[in-house]
Amino acid sequence: MSYDKDGFLLIDTLCALMIVSLASMLALSIVRLKRIDIHSEWNQKQEETARDLQKMYEALGLYDE
């Protein structure tokens, strides 16, 4: 690679690096959003399980508030 007199190769390289870094930031953001979605789904299932257990204990007369 050789730089031409105006430094266009350097500018092109910097632009390519910026595009790659933005793409990686976007990918990381998508991964974080997926994790948040998975965790919220997990929490919802835990709450449903807790409610179901409470109903079972109440039906058996074992639940005291």
Coordinates of C-alpha atoms in Angstrom, one line a residue:
M1 CA 0.0 0.0 0.0
S2 CA 1.2 3.4 -0.8
Y3 CA -0.2 6.7 0.3
D4 CA -1.0 9.1 -2.4
K5 CA -0.2 12.8 -2.0
D6 CA -3.6 13.8 -0.5
G7 CA -3.7 11.0 2.0
F8 CA -6.9 9.4 0.7
L9 CA -5.7 5.9 1.6
L10 CA -5.4 7.1 5.2
I11 CA -8.9 8.6 5.2
D12 CA -10.3 5.4 3.6
T13 CA -8.6 3.3 6.2
L14 CA -10.0 5.5 9.1
C15 CA -13.5 5.4 7.6
A16 CA -13.3 1.6 7.3
L17 CA -12.2 1.3 10.9
M18 CA -15.0 3.6 12.0
I19 CA -17.6 1.5 10.1
V20 CA -16.2 -1.7 11.7
S21 CA -16.3 -0.2 15.1
L22 CA -19.9 1.0 14.6
A23 CA -20.9 -2.4 13.3
S24 CA -19.4 -4.1 16.4
M25 CA -21.2 -1.6 18.7
L26 CA -24.4 -2.4 17.0
A27 CA -23.9 -6.1 17.3
L28 CA -23.1 -5.7 21.0
S29 CA -26.2 -3.6 21.5
I30 CA -28.3 -6.3 19.9
V31 CA -26.8 -9.0 22.1
R32 CA -27.5 -6.9 25.2
L33 CA -31.1 -6.4 24.1
K34 CA -31.5 -10.2 23.6
R35 CA -30.1 -10.8 27.1
I36 CA -32.5 -8.3 28.6
D37 CA -35.4 -10.0 26.8
I38 CA -34.3 -13.4 28.0
H39 CA -33.9 -12.2 31.5
S40 CA -37.3 -10.5 31.6
E41 CA -38.9 -13.7 30.2
W42 CA -37.1 -15.8 32.8
N43 CA -38.3 -13.4 35.6
Q44 CA -41.9 -13.6 34.3
K45 CA -41.7 -17.4 34.4
Q46 CA -40.4 -17.3 37.9
E47 CA -43.2 -15.1 39.0
E48 CA -45.8 -17.4 37.4
T49 CA -44.2 -20.4 39.1
A50 CA -44.3 -18.6 42.5
R51 CA -48.0 -17.7 42.0
D52 CA -48.8 -21.3 41.0
L53 CA -47.0 -22.6 44.1
Q54 CA -48.8 -20.1 46.3
K55 CA -52.2 -21.3 44.9
M56 CA -51.2 -25.0 45.5
Y57 CA -50.2 -24.2 49.1
E58 CA -53.5 -22.3 49.6
A59 CA -55.5 -25.2 48.2
L60 CA -53.7 -27.6 50.6
G61 CA -54.2 -25.2 53.5
L62 CA -50.5 -24.8 54.0
Y63 CA -50.2 -21.1 53.1
D64 CA -50.2 -18.6 55.9
E65 CA -49.9 -14.9 55.2

